[in-house]
C-alpha positions as a Markdown table, in Angstrom:
| # | Residue | x | y | z |
|---|---|---|---|---|
| 1 | Met | 42.8 | 168.1 | 175.5 |
| 2 | Ala | 46.3 | 166.5 | 175.6 |
| 3 | Pro | 46.0 | 165.3 | 179.2 |
| 4 | Phe | 42.7 | 163.6 | 178.4 |
| 5 | Arg | 44.2 | 161.8 | 175.4 |
| 6 | Ala | 47.1 | 160.7 | 177.5 |
| 7 | Ala | 44.9 | 159.3 | 180.2 |
| 8 | Ala | 42.8 | 157.4 | 177.6 |
| 9 | Ala | 45.9 | 155.9 | 176.1 |
| 10 | Leu | 47.1 | 154.8 | 179.5 |
| 11 | Ala | 43.7 | 153.2 | 180.2 |
| 12 | Leu | 43.9 | 151.3 | 176.9 |
| 13 | Val | 47.3 | 150.0 | 177.8 |
| 14 | Ala | 46.2 | 148.9 | 181.3 |
| 15 | Ser | 43.1 | 147.2 | 179.7 |
| 16 | Ala | 45.3 | 145.3 | 177.3 |
| 17 | Val | 47.7 | 144.2 | 180.0 |
| 18 | Gly | 44.7 | 142.9 | 182.1 |
| 19 | Gln | 43.1 | 140.9 | 179.3 |
| 20 | Thr | 43.3 | 137.2 | 179.0 |
| 21 | Thr | 44.5 | 135.8 | 175.7 |
| 22 | Arg | 44.1 | 132.6 | 173.6 |
| 23 | Pro | 47.4 | 132.5 | 171.6 |
| 24 | Tyr | 46.6 | 129.1 | 170.1 |
| 25 | Gly | 43.2 | 130.1 | 168.8 |
| 26 | Ala | 39.6 | 130.2 | 169.8 |
| 27 | Asn | 39.5 | 126.5 | 170.8 |
| 28 | Gly | 42.8 | 126.7 | 172.6 |
| 29 | Ala | 43.4 | 127.3 | 176.3 |
| 30 | Glu | 43.0 | 130.8 | 177.8 |
| 31 | Phe | 46.1 | 132.4 | 179.3 |
| 32 | Ala | 45.5 | 134.4 | 182.5 |
| 33 | Ala | 46.1 | 138.1 | 182.5 |
| 34 | Gly | 49.8 | 139.0 | 182.4 |
| 35 | Val | 50.9 | 135.4 | 181.6 |
| 36 | Asn | 53.0 | 134.9 | 178.5 |
| 37 | Pro | 52.8 | 131.7 | 176.5 |
| 38 | Pro | 56.0 | 129.8 | 176.0 |
| 39 | Gly | 58.1 | 131.2 | 173.1 |
| 40 | Ala | 60.2 | 129.4 | 170.5 |
| 41 | Ser | 63.3 | 129.4 | 172.8 |
| 42 | Thr | 61.6 | 129.1 | 176.2 |
| 43 | Ser | 63.1 | 126.2 | 178.2 |
| 44 | Lys | 61.6 | 124.2 | 181.0 |
| 45 | Tyr | 64.1 | 125.9 | 183.3 |
| 46 | Thr | 62.6 | 129.3 | 182.6 |
| 47 | Leu | 59.0 | 128.2 | 183.2 |
| 48 | Ile | 59.9 | 126.4 | 186.4 |
| 49 | Ser | 61.9 | 129.4 | 187.6 |
| 50 | Asn | 59.0 | 131.7 | 186.9 |
| 51 | Ala | 56.6 | 129.5 | 188.8 |
| 52 | Leu | 58.9 | 129.2 | 191.8 |
| 53 | Gly | 59.4 | 133.0 | 192.0 |
| 54 | Ser | 61.2 | 133.8 | 195.2 |
| 55 | Thr | 60.7 | 130.3 | 196.6 |
| 56 | Pro | 64.0 | 128.6 | 197.2 |
| 57 | Ala | 64.5 | 125.6 | 194.9 |
| 58 | Ser | 66.7 | 122.5 | 195.3 |
| 59 | Ser | 68.9 | 121.4 | 192.4 |
| 60 | Ala | 66.5 | 118.4 | 192.0 |
| 61 | Thr | 63.6 | 120.8 | 191.3 |
| 62 | Leu | 65.5 | 123.4 | 189.2 |
| 63 | Asn | 68.8 | 122.5 | 187.7 |
| 64 | Thr | 70.7 | 123.8 | 184.7 |
| 65 | Ala | 70.0 | 120.6 | 182.7 |
| 66 | Leu | 66.4 | 121.9 | 182.2 |
| 67 | Glu | 67.9 | 124.7 | 180.1 |
| 68 | Asp | 68.4 | 122.0 | 177.4 |
| 69 | Ile | 64.8 | 120.8 | 177.5 |
| 70 | Phe | 61.8 | 122.4 | 175.7 |
| 71 | Pro | 58.3 | 122.4 | 177.3 |
| 72 | Glu | 56.2 | 119.8 | 175.5 |
| 73 | Ala | 52.4 | 119.6 | 175.1 |
| 74 | Trp | 52.9 | 115.8 | 175.3 |
| 75 | Val | 55.8 | 113.5 | 175.9 |
| 76 | Gln | 56.4 | 109.8 | 175.0 |
| 77 | Asn | 58.1 | 107.4 | 177.3 |
| 78 | Asp | 59.1 | 104.2 | 175.5 |
| 79 | Gly | 56.8 | 105.2 | 172.7 |
| 80 | Val | 53.7 | 105.4 | 174.8 |
| 81 | Leu | 52.0 | 108.8 | 175.4 |
| 82 | Ala | 52.4 | 110.3 | 178.8 |
| 83 | Gly | 51.7 | 113.6 | 180.5 |
| 84 | Pro | 54.0 | 116.6 | 179.8 |
| 85 | Thr | 56.5 | 115.9 | 182.5 |
| 86 | Asn | 59.9 | 117.7 | 182.8 |
| 87 | Ile | 61.7 | 115.1 | 180.6 |
| 88 | Gly | 60.4 | 113.3 | 177.6 |
| 89 | Ala | 60.3 | 113.2 | 173.8 |
| 90 | Gly | 57.7 | 115.1 | 172.0 |
| 91 | Gln | 57.4 | 117.5 | 169.1 |
| 92 | Arg | 60.4 | 119.5 | 170.2 |
| 93 | Asn | 62.7 | 117.2 | 172.2 |
| 94 | Cys | 64.6 | 114.3 | 170.6 |
| 95 | Met | 63.5 | 110.7 | 171.1 |
| 96 | Ile | 66.9 | 109.4 | 172.2 |
| 97 | Ser | 68.2 | 112.2 | 174.4 |
| 98 | Thr | 64.9 | 113.6 | 175.5 |
| 99 | Lys | 66.5 | 117.0 | 175.0 |
| 100 | Met | 66.4 | 119.7 | 172.3 |
| 101 | Pro | 68.6 | 119.1 | 169.2 |
| 102 | Ser | 72.1 | 120.4 | 169.7 |
| 103 | Lys | 75.5 | 120.4 | 168.0 |
| 104 | Pro | 77.0 | 116.9 | 168.4 |
| 105 | Arg | 80.6 | 115.7 | 168.5 |
| 106 | Ser | 81.5 | 114.7 | 165.0 |
| 107 | Leu | 79.2 | 112.2 | 163.3 |
| 108 | Ser | 80.4 | 110.0 | 160.4 |
| 109 | Phe | 77.5 | 107.9 | 159.2 |
| 110 | Cys | 74.9 | 110.5 | 159.7 |
| 111 | His | 77.3 | 113.3 | 158.8 |
| 112 | Lys | 74.5 | 115.6 | 157.4 |
| 113 | Phe | 73.6 | 116.5 | 161.0 |
| 114 | Asn | 77.0 | 117.6 | 162.3 |
| 115 | Asp | 75.7 | 121.2 | 162.9 |
| 116 | Lys | 72.6 | 120.0 | 164.9 |
| 117 | Ala | 71.5 | 116.5 | 165.8 |
| 118 | Cys | 69.3 | 114.4 | 167.9 |
| 119 | Cys | 71.9 | 111.7 | 168.5 |
| 120 | Val | 75.4 | 111.1 | 169.9 |
| 121 | Pro | 78.4 | 109.5 | 168.1 |
| 122 | Gln | 77.8 | 106.1 | 169.7 |
| 123 | Leu | 74.4 | 105.9 | 168.1 |
| 124 | Asp | 75.8 | 107.1 | 164.8 |
| 125 | Asp | 78.4 | 104.3 | 165.0 |
| 126 | Glu | 75.7 | 101.8 | 165.8 |
| 127 | Asn | 73.7 | 102.9 | 162.8 |
| 128 | Asn | 76.8 | 102.2 | 160.6 |
| 129 | Glu | 77.4 | 98.8 | 162.2 |
| 130 | Phe | 73.8 | 97.6 | 161.9 |
| 131 | Phe | 73.4 | 99.0 | 158.4 |
| 132 | Gly | 76.5 | 97.2 | 157.3 |
| 133 | Ala | 75.2 | 93.9 | 158.8 |
| 134 | Met | 71.9 | 94.3 | 157.0 |
| 135 | Thr | 73.5 | 94.8 | 153.6 |
| 136 | Ala | 76.4 | 92.3 | 153.9 |
| 137 | Leu | 75.0 | 90.2 | 151.1 |
| 138 | Gly | 78.0 | 89.2 | 149.0 |
| 139 | Leu | 80.4 | 90.9 | 146.8 |
| 140 | Ser | 78.1 | 91.4 | 143.8 |
| 141 | Cys | 75.5 | 92.9 | 146.1 |
| 142 | Arg | 77.9 | 95.4 | 147.7 |
| 143 | Ile | 76.5 | 99.0 | 147.6 |
| 144 | Arg | 78.6 | 101.1 | 145.2 |
| 145 | Gly | 79.5 | 104.7 | 146.0 |
| 146 | Asp | 78.7 | 106.4 | 149.2 |
| 147 | Ile | 76.6 | 104.0 | 151.3 |
| 148 | Arg | 75.2 | 106.9 | 153.2 |
| 149 | Glu | 73.1 | 107.9 | 150.2 |
| 150 | Asp | 71.2 | 104.6 | 150.3 |
| 151 | Pro | 67.5 | 105.1 | 151.3 |
| 152 | Leu | 67.7 | 102.7 | 154.2 |
| 153 | Ala | 70.9 | 104.4 | 155.4 |
| 154 | Lys | 69.0 | 107.7 | 155.4 |
| 155 | Leu | 66.1 | 106.0 | 157.3 |
| 156 | Tyr | 68.6 | 104.7 | 159.9 |
| 157 | Cys | 69.7 | 108.3 | 160.4 |
| 158 | Leu | 66.2 | 109.4 | 161.3 |
| 159 | Asn | 67.3 | 109.0 | 165.0 |
| 160 | Cys | 69.9 | 111.8 | 164.4 |
| 161 | Asp | 67.7 | 114.1 | 162.3 |
| 162 | Pro | 67.1 | 117.4 | 164.2 |
| 163 | Gln | 63.6 | 117.6 | 162.7 |
| 164 | Gln | 62.8 | 114.2 | 164.1 |
| 165 | Pro | 60.5 | 115.5 | 166.9 |
| 166 | Gln | 58.1 | 117.0 | 164.4 |
| 167 | Tyr | 57.8 | 113.6 | 162.6 |
| 168 | Leu | 55.9 | 112.2 | 165.7 |
| 169 | Arg | 52.2 | 111.9 | 165.9 |
| 170 | Pro | 50.6 | 110.9 | 169.2 |
| 171 | Thr | 47.6 | 108.5 | 168.8 |
| 172 | Met | 46.4 | 107.9 | 172.3 |
| 173 | Ala | 44.8 | 110.4 | 174.8 |
| 174 | Ile | 46.7 | 110.9 | 178.0 |
| 175 | Asn | 45.5 | 108.4 | 180.6 |
| 176 | Asn | 42.9 | 107.2 | 178.2 |
| 177 | Ser | 43.2 | 103.6 | 179.2 |
| 178 | Thr | 45.3 | 101.6 | 181.6 |
| 179 | Asp | 45.5 | 98.9 | 178.9 |
| 180 | Thr | 47.9 | 100.4 | 176.3 |
| 181 | Asp | 47.6 | 97.4 | 174.1 |
| 182 | Asn | 43.9 | 97.9 | 173.5 |
| 183 | Ile | 43.7 | 99.4 | 170.0 |
| 184 | Asn | 40.0 | 100.1 | 170.5 |
| 185 | Asn | 41.0 | 102.9 | 172.8 |
| 186 | Ile | 42.7 | 104.8 | 170.0 |
| 187 | Glu | 40.7 | 107.4 | 168.2 |
| 188 | Gly | 41.2 | 107.2 | 164.4 |
| 189 | Met | 44.7 | 105.9 | 164.7 |
| 190 | Gly | 45.0 | 104.9 | 161.1 |
| 191 | Val | 47.5 | 102.2 | 161.5 |
| 192 | Ala | 47.5 | 99.7 | 158.6 |
| 193 | Thr | 45.6 | 96.4 | 159.3 |
| 194 | Tyr | 47.3 | 95.0 | 156.2 |
| 195 | Ala | 45.1 | 94.0 | 153.3 |
| 196 | Asp | 45.5 | 90.3 | 153.9 |
| 197 | Gly | 44.1 | 90.5 | 157.3 |
| 198 | Glu | 47.3 | 90.4 | 159.3 |
| 199 | Ala | 47.2 | 92.8 | 162.3 |
| 200 | Ala | 49.7 | 95.6 | 162.3 |
| 201 | Asn | 52.4 | 94.8 | 164.8 |
| 202 | Asn | 52.8 | 97.2 | 167.8 |
| 203 | Gly | 49.5 | 98.8 | 167.0 |
| 204 | Gln | 49.3 | 100.4 | 170.4 |
| 205 | Leu | 52.2 | 102.7 | 169.7 |
| 206 | Asn | 52.4 | 106.3 | 168.6 |
| 207 | Gln | 53.6 | 107.1 | 165.1 |
| 208 | Val | 56.6 | 108.3 | 163.1 |
| 209 | Leu | 55.3 | 109.9 | 159.9 |
| 210 | Val | 57.1 | 109.0 | 156.7 |
| 211 | Ser | 56.6 | 110.5 | 153.3 |
| 212 | Lys | 54.7 | 108.3 | 150.8 |
| 213 | Ser | 56.4 | 109.9 | 147.8 |
| 214 | Trp | 59.8 | 109.4 | 149.3 |
| 215 | Ala | 59.1 | 105.7 | 150.0 |
| 216 | Ala | 57.7 | 105.2 | 146.5 |
| 217 | Asp | 60.7 | 106.9 | 144.8 |
| 218 | Glu | 63.3 | 105.0 | 146.9 |
| 219 | Phe | 61.7 | 101.5 | 147.3 |
| 220 | Gly | 60.0 | 101.2 | 144.0 |
| 221 | Thr | 56.4 | 100.6 | 143.0 |
| 222 | Asp | 56.6 | 98.7 | 139.7 |
| 223 | Pro | 57.6 | 96.2 | 140.7 |
| 224 | Val | 56.9 | 97.0 | 144.3 |
| 225 | Leu | 59.9 | 97.0 | 146.7 |
| 226 | Asn | 62.5 | 96.2 | 144.1 |
| 227 | Gly | 64.8 | 98.8 | 145.8 |
| 228 | Pro | 67.7 | 100.9 | 144.3 |
| 229 | Ser | 69.0 | 99.2 | 141.1 |
| 230 | Asp | 66.7 | 96.2 | 141.9 |
| 231 | Arg | 69.0 | 95.4 | 144.9 |
| 232 | Phe | 66.2 | 94.5 | 147.3 |
| 233 | Ala | 64.7 | 92.0 | 144.9 |
| 234 | Lys | 68.0 | 90.5 | 143.7 |
| 235 | Cys | 70.0 | 90.6 | 146.9 |
| 236 | Gly | 67.5 | 90.8 | 149.8 |
| 237 | Leu | 68.1 | 92.1 | 153.3 |
| 238 | Leu | 69.7 | 90.4 | 156.3 |
| 239 | Val | 67.5 | 91.1 | 159.3 |
| 240 | Ser | 68.5 | 90.4 | 162.9 |
| 241 | Ser | 67.0 | 87.3 | 164.4 |
| 242 | Pro | 65.3 | 87.5 | 167.8 |
| 243 | Cys | 67.1 | 86.0 | 170.8 |
| 244 | Glu | 65.0 | 83.3 | 172.4 |
| 245 | Gly | 65.2 | 81.6 | 175.8 |
| 246 | Asp | 63.1 | 79.0 | 177.5 |
| 247 | Ala | 60.4 | 81.6 | 178.3 |
| 248 | Gly | 60.4 | 83.1 | 174.9 |
| 249 | Val | 62.0 | 86.1 | 173.2 |
| 250 | Leu | 64.7 | 87.8 | 175.3 |
| 251 | Asn | 64.4 | 91.5 | 175.1 |
| 252 | Asn | 67.0 | 94.2 | 175.3 |
| 253 | Arg | 69.6 | 92.4 | 173.1 |
| 254 | Asp | 71.6 | 94.2 | 170.4 |
| 255 | Arg | 70.7 | 93.4 | 166.8 |
| 256 | Tyr | 72.5 | 90.5 | 165.3 |
| 257 | Thr | 73.5 | 89.1 | 168.7 |
| 258 | Cys | 71.6 | 85.9 | 167.8 |
| 259 | Gly | 72.2 | 85.7 | 164.1 |
| 260 | Asp | 70.2 | 86.9 | 161.1 |
| 261 | Asp | 67.5 | 85.9 | 158.6 |
| 262 | Leu | 67.4 | 86.6 | 154.9 |
| 263 | Phe | 64.3 | 88.5 | 153.8 |
| 264 | Ile | 63.8 | 88.9 | 150.0 |
| 265 | Pro | 61.4 | 91.6 | 148.9 |
| 266 | Pro | 58.8 | 91.9 | 147.6 |
| 267 | Asp | 57.5 | 88.5 | 148.7 |
| 268 | Ala | 58.7 | 88.9 | 152.3 |
| 269 | Phe | 56.7 | 92.1 | 152.8 |
| 270 | Lys | 54.1 | 92.1 | 149.9 |
| 271 | Val | 50.5 | 92.7 | 151.1 |
| 272 | Ile | 47.8 | 91.2 | 148.9 |
| 273 | Asp | 44.2 | 92.5 | 149.0 |
| 274 | Ser | 42.1 | 89.4 | 149.6 |
| 275 | Asn | 39.2 | 90.9 | 147.7 |
| 276 | Asp | 40.8 | 91.4 | 144.3 |
| 277 | Gly | 44.3 | 90.0 | 144.6 |
| 278 | Ser | 46.0 | 93.3 | 143.9 |
| 279 | Val | 49.2 | 94.4 | 145.8 |
| 280 | Asn | 48.6 | 97.2 | 148.3 |
| 281 | Val | 51.8 | 99.2 | 147.7 |
| 282 | Phe | 51.8 | 101.4 | 150.7 |
| 283 | Glu | 50.8 | 98.8 | 153.2 |
| 284 | Ser | 53.6 | 96.7 | 151.8 |
| 285 | Phe | 56.0 | 99.5 | 152.5 |
| 286 | Glu | 54.6 | 99.9 | 156.1 |
| 287 | Lys | 54.9 | 96.1 | 156.6 |
| 288 | Met | 58.6 | 96.3 | 155.7 |
| 289 | Leu | 59.3 | 99.4 | 157.8 |
| 290 | Asn | 57.6 | 97.9 | 160.8 |
| 291 | Thr | 59.3 | 94.5 | 160.6 |
| 292 | Pro | 61.1 | 94.0 | 163.9 |
| 293 | Asp | 64.8 | 95.1 | 163.9 |
| 294 | Leu | 64.7 | 96.4 | 160.3 |
| 295 | Gly | 63.8 | 100.0 | 160.9 |
| 296 | Thr | 65.7 | 102.9 | 162.6 |
| 297 | Pro | 67.7 | 101.6 | 165.6 |
| 298 | Gln | 66.2 | 102.5 | 169.0 |
| 299 | Ile | 63.1 | 103.8 | 167.3 |
| 300 | Asp | 61.6 | 100.8 | 165.7 |
| 301 | Gly | 59.6 | 98.7 | 168.1 |
| 302 | Leu | 58.8 | 101.8 | 170.1 |
| 303 | Tyr | 57.0 | 103.7 | 167.4 |
| 304 | Tyr | 54.9 | 102.8 | 164.4 |
| 305 | Phe | 56.2 | 103.9 | 161.0 |
| 306 | Lys | 53.2 | 105.5 | 159.3 |
| 307 | Leu | 53.2 | 106.5 | 155.6 |
| 308 | Val | 51.4 | 109.8 | 154.8 |
| 309 | Arg | 51.2 | 112.2 | 152.0 |
| 310 | Asp | 53.9 | 114.9 | 152.3 |
| 311 | Gln | 51.4 | 117.6 | 151.9 |
| 312 | Gln | 49.6 | 120.0 | 154.2 |
| 313 | Cys | 46.1 | 118.9 | 155.0 |
| 314 | Thr | 43.1 | 120.9 | 153.8 |
| 315 | Asp | 40.8 | 122.0 | 156.7 |
| 316 | Ala | 38.3 | 119.4 | 155.4 |
| 317 | Glu | 40.9 | 116.6 | 155.6 |
| 318 | Ala | 42.0 | 117.7 | 159.1 |
| 319 | Gln | 38.4 | 117.7 | 160.3 |
| 320 | Ala | 37.6 | 114.3 | 158.8 |
| 321 | Ser | 40.0 | 112.2 | 160.9 |
| 322 | Ala | 42.2 | 112.2 | 164.0 |
| 323 | Ala | 45.0 | 110.6 | 162.0 |
| 324 | Pro | 44.7 | 112.0 | 158.4 |
| 325 | Asp | 46.7 | 110.9 | 155.4 |
| 326 | Cys | 48.4 | 114.4 | 155.3 |
| 327 | Leu | 50.3 | 116.8 | 157.5 |
| 328 | Arg | 48.4 | 119.2 | 159.9 |
| 329 | Thr | 49.4 | 122.6 | 160.9 |
| 330 | Ala | 49.5 | 123.6 | 164.6 |
| 331 | Asp | 46.4 | 125.8 | 164.0 |
| 332 | Gln | 44.4 | 122.8 | 162.6 |
| 333 | Met | 45.4 | 120.6 | 165.5 |
| 334 | Thr | 44.3 | 123.2 | 168.1 |
| 335 | Asn | 41.3 | 124.8 | 166.5 |
| 336 | Leu | 39.5 | 122.5 | 164.1 |
| 337 | Gly | 36.8 | 120.1 | 165.4 |
| 338 | Ile | 37.1 | 116.5 | 164.2 |
| 339 | Ser | 33.9 | 114.7 | 163.1 |
| 340 | Gly | 32.7 | 111.2 | 163.8 |
| 341 | Leu | 34.5 | 110.7 | 167.1 |
| 342 | Thr | 33.3 | 108.5 | 169.9 |
| 343 | Thr | 35.3 | 110.5 | 172.5 |
| 344 | Thr | 34.3 | 114.1 | 172.6 |
| 345 | Phe | 35.2 | 117.2 | 174.7 |
| 346 | Gly | 32.8 | 120.1 | 174.8 |
| 347 | Ser | 31.0 | 121.4 | 171.7 |
| 348 | Val | 34.1 | 121.2 | 169.5 |
| 349 | Thr | 36.6 | 118.4 | 169.9 |
| 350 | Thr | 40.0 | 119.2 | 168.5 |
| 351 | Tyr | 43.0 | 117.0 | 168.0 |
| 352 | Gln | 44.6 | 118.9 | 170.9 |
| 353 | Asp | 41.6 | 117.9 | 173.1 |
| 354 | Leu | 42.1 | 114.3 | 172.2 |
| 355 | Val | 45.8 | 114.3 | 173.0 |
| 356 | Cys | 45.4 | 116.2 | 176.2 |
| 357 | Asn | 42.2 | 114.3 | 177.2 |
| 358 | Ile | 40.4 | 117.4 | 178.2 |
| 359 | Asp | 38.5 | 120.3 | 176.7 |
| 360 | Cys | 41.3 | 122.8 | 176.3 |
| 361 | Ala | 39.0 | 125.7 | 175.5 |
| 362 | Thr | 37.8 | 125.7 | 179.1 |
| 363 | Gln | 41.2 | 125.6 | 180.7 |
| 364 | Ser | 43.2 | 128.5 | 182.1 |
| 365 | Cys | 47.0 | 128.7 | 181.9 |
| 366 | Thr | 48.8 | 130.4 | 184.8 |
| 367 | Thr | 52.4 | 130.8 | 185.7 |
| 368 | Ala | 52.1 | 128.0 | 188.3 |
| 369 | Val | 50.6 | 125.6 | 185.7 |
| 370 | Leu | 53.2 | 126.3 | 183.1 |
| 371 | Gly | 56.0 | 125.6 | 185.6 |
| 372 | Arg | 54.6 | 122.6 | 187.4 |
| 373 | Thr | 57.3 | 120.1 | 188.4 |
| 374 | Thr | 54.9 | 117.4 | 189.8 |
| 375 | Ala | 51.4 | 117.2 | 188.7 |
| 376 | Thr | 48.2 | 115.1 | 188.9 |
| 377 | Ala | 46.7 | 113.5 | 185.8 |
| 378 | Thr | 44.3 | 116.4 | 185.5 |
| 379 | Glu | 47.0 | 119.0 | 186.0 |
| 380 | Glu | 49.0 | 117.3 | 183.3 |
| 381 | Ser | 46.1 | 117.6 | 180.9 |
| 382 | Ile | 45.9 | 121.3 | 181.6 |
| 383 | Met | 49.6 | 121.7 | 181.1 |
| 384 | Cys | 49.2 | 119.9 | 177.8 |
| 385 | Cys | 46.7 | 122.6 | 176.7 |
| 386 | Cys | 49.1 | 125.4 | 177.8 |
| 387 | Tyr | 52.1 | 124.3 | 175.7 |
| 388 | Pro | 52.1 | 124.9 | 172.0 |
| 389 | Met | 51.8 | 122.3 | 169.3 |
| 390 | Phe | 53.8 | 122.6 | 166.0 |
| 391 | Asp | 53.2 | 121.8 | 162.4 |
| 392 | Glu | 53.5 | 118.1 | 161.5 |
| 393 | Met | 56.3 | 117.0 | 159.2 |
| 394 | Ala | 57.0 | 113.7 | 157.4 |
| 395 | Phe | 60.5 | 112.1 | 157.1 |
| 396 | Asn | 61.7 | 112.3 | 153.6 |
| 397 | Ser | 65.4 | 111.2 | 154.0 |
| 398 | Gly | 66.7 | 114.0 | 156.2 |
| 399 | Ser | 67.4 | 115.9 | 153.1 |
| 400 | Ile | 68.3 | 119.2 | 154.9 |
| 401 | Ala | 72.1 | 119.2 | 154.8 |
| 402 | Ser | 74.0 | 121.1 | 157.4 |
| 403 | Pro | 75.9 | 124.3 | 156.3 |
| 404 | Ser | 79.2 | 122.6 | 156.7 |
| 405 | Val | 78.1 | 119.7 | 154.4 |
| 406 | Val | 77.0 | 122.3 | 151.8 |
| 407 | Leu | 80.3 | 124.2 | 152.1 |
| 408 | Ser | 82.3 | 120.9 | 151.7 |
| 409 | Ala | 80.3 | 120.1 | 148.5 |
| 410 | Leu | 80.9 | 123.6 | 147.1 |
| 411 | Leu | 84.6 | 123.4 | 147.8 |
| 412 | Ala | 84.8 | 120.0 | 146.1 |
| 413 | Cys | 83.1 | 121.4 | 143.0 |
| 414 | Leu | 85.5 | 124.3 | 143.0 |
| 415 | Val | 88.5 | 122.1 | 143.2 |
| 416 | Ser | 87.3 | 119.9 | 140.4 |
| 417 | Leu | 86.8 | 123.0 | 138.2 |
| 418 | Leu | 90.3 | 124.3 | 139.0 |
| 419 | Leu | 91.8 | 120.9 | 138.0 |
| 420 | Val | 90.1 | 120.8 | 134.6 |
């Protein structure tokens, strides 16, 4: 009987090898037999190399720089959603470098991220310079202690935070409209309209998710936006003035090149509900964070700072909106259908379908698709379905300190105990 049992076992193995799989769930794309989905450490270099096989490749098509880039389900160029090309920021690659987070040369202002970061020392120095200019408000308003512990200093370091890619939330479908300014083409974007009727600035952009509880704890709710030790209300903030020429605002100018303006919270950012006269606390926070040249350098103006609850969505919450007030898991984004949409794909329209602009459940992922170097719009949508999504996160001050920072703190405590 042993030969028959062995033959049966071999048949089962052969059957398993030949089967297609849906690693991202029932509503995700199907992977062709023998094709492995990208793993946690799979780079674009590996996928392109597999697709090329024995075909000779030029350095322009396959170069070692691609070893530092993760495959992305979607990428953002200048804050606007695009197809999953070889280079671009998404849920895994950093906004600034468009590469995976890596160990930087020594950072000073954003020192928490010296083991792994999304920025380079030049940007770290620029964070320090611009933060110093914003808080240069006179001797009595000088920040006491370590300025790097200030909430706005931590917000500035969002551009160095290695978890920054997972703070992003795309809000437009790929190639959904040639008019990127048309907010009507965004499904359930959830950008504040501000209770007093003022339209949210840069409403066409994708979002950076920020924790509501962190903002409330750091900026203050009673009174709103009073800031640490009432500093916002009693000292204000110096915000960079726009540079203007004969034709209007001159773009691509460093902050504070053309002076500054004093903003004094809460009145400078307070949002009043026109129906009952109450202050909308979280829309006031969003209005401040999205004020031009006040938010994180090189991120503000390209992305919309969106406040959400720093809690995982229930399935019901994830199904109720394409932009819920909570954090979705990768499984919820790729498997749960969203109700009340005007744009639909197939019988079940998931968030992944909206982002990829195609019914992912009907797509097949092959080695060639995974490693595509140039693609049509349709092929980009298929690639989008074939790359994994990751659990959403909300910025809450970049509180994860590097091991070296923790060690330094422990050594400092030890020394203080020995000196007692």
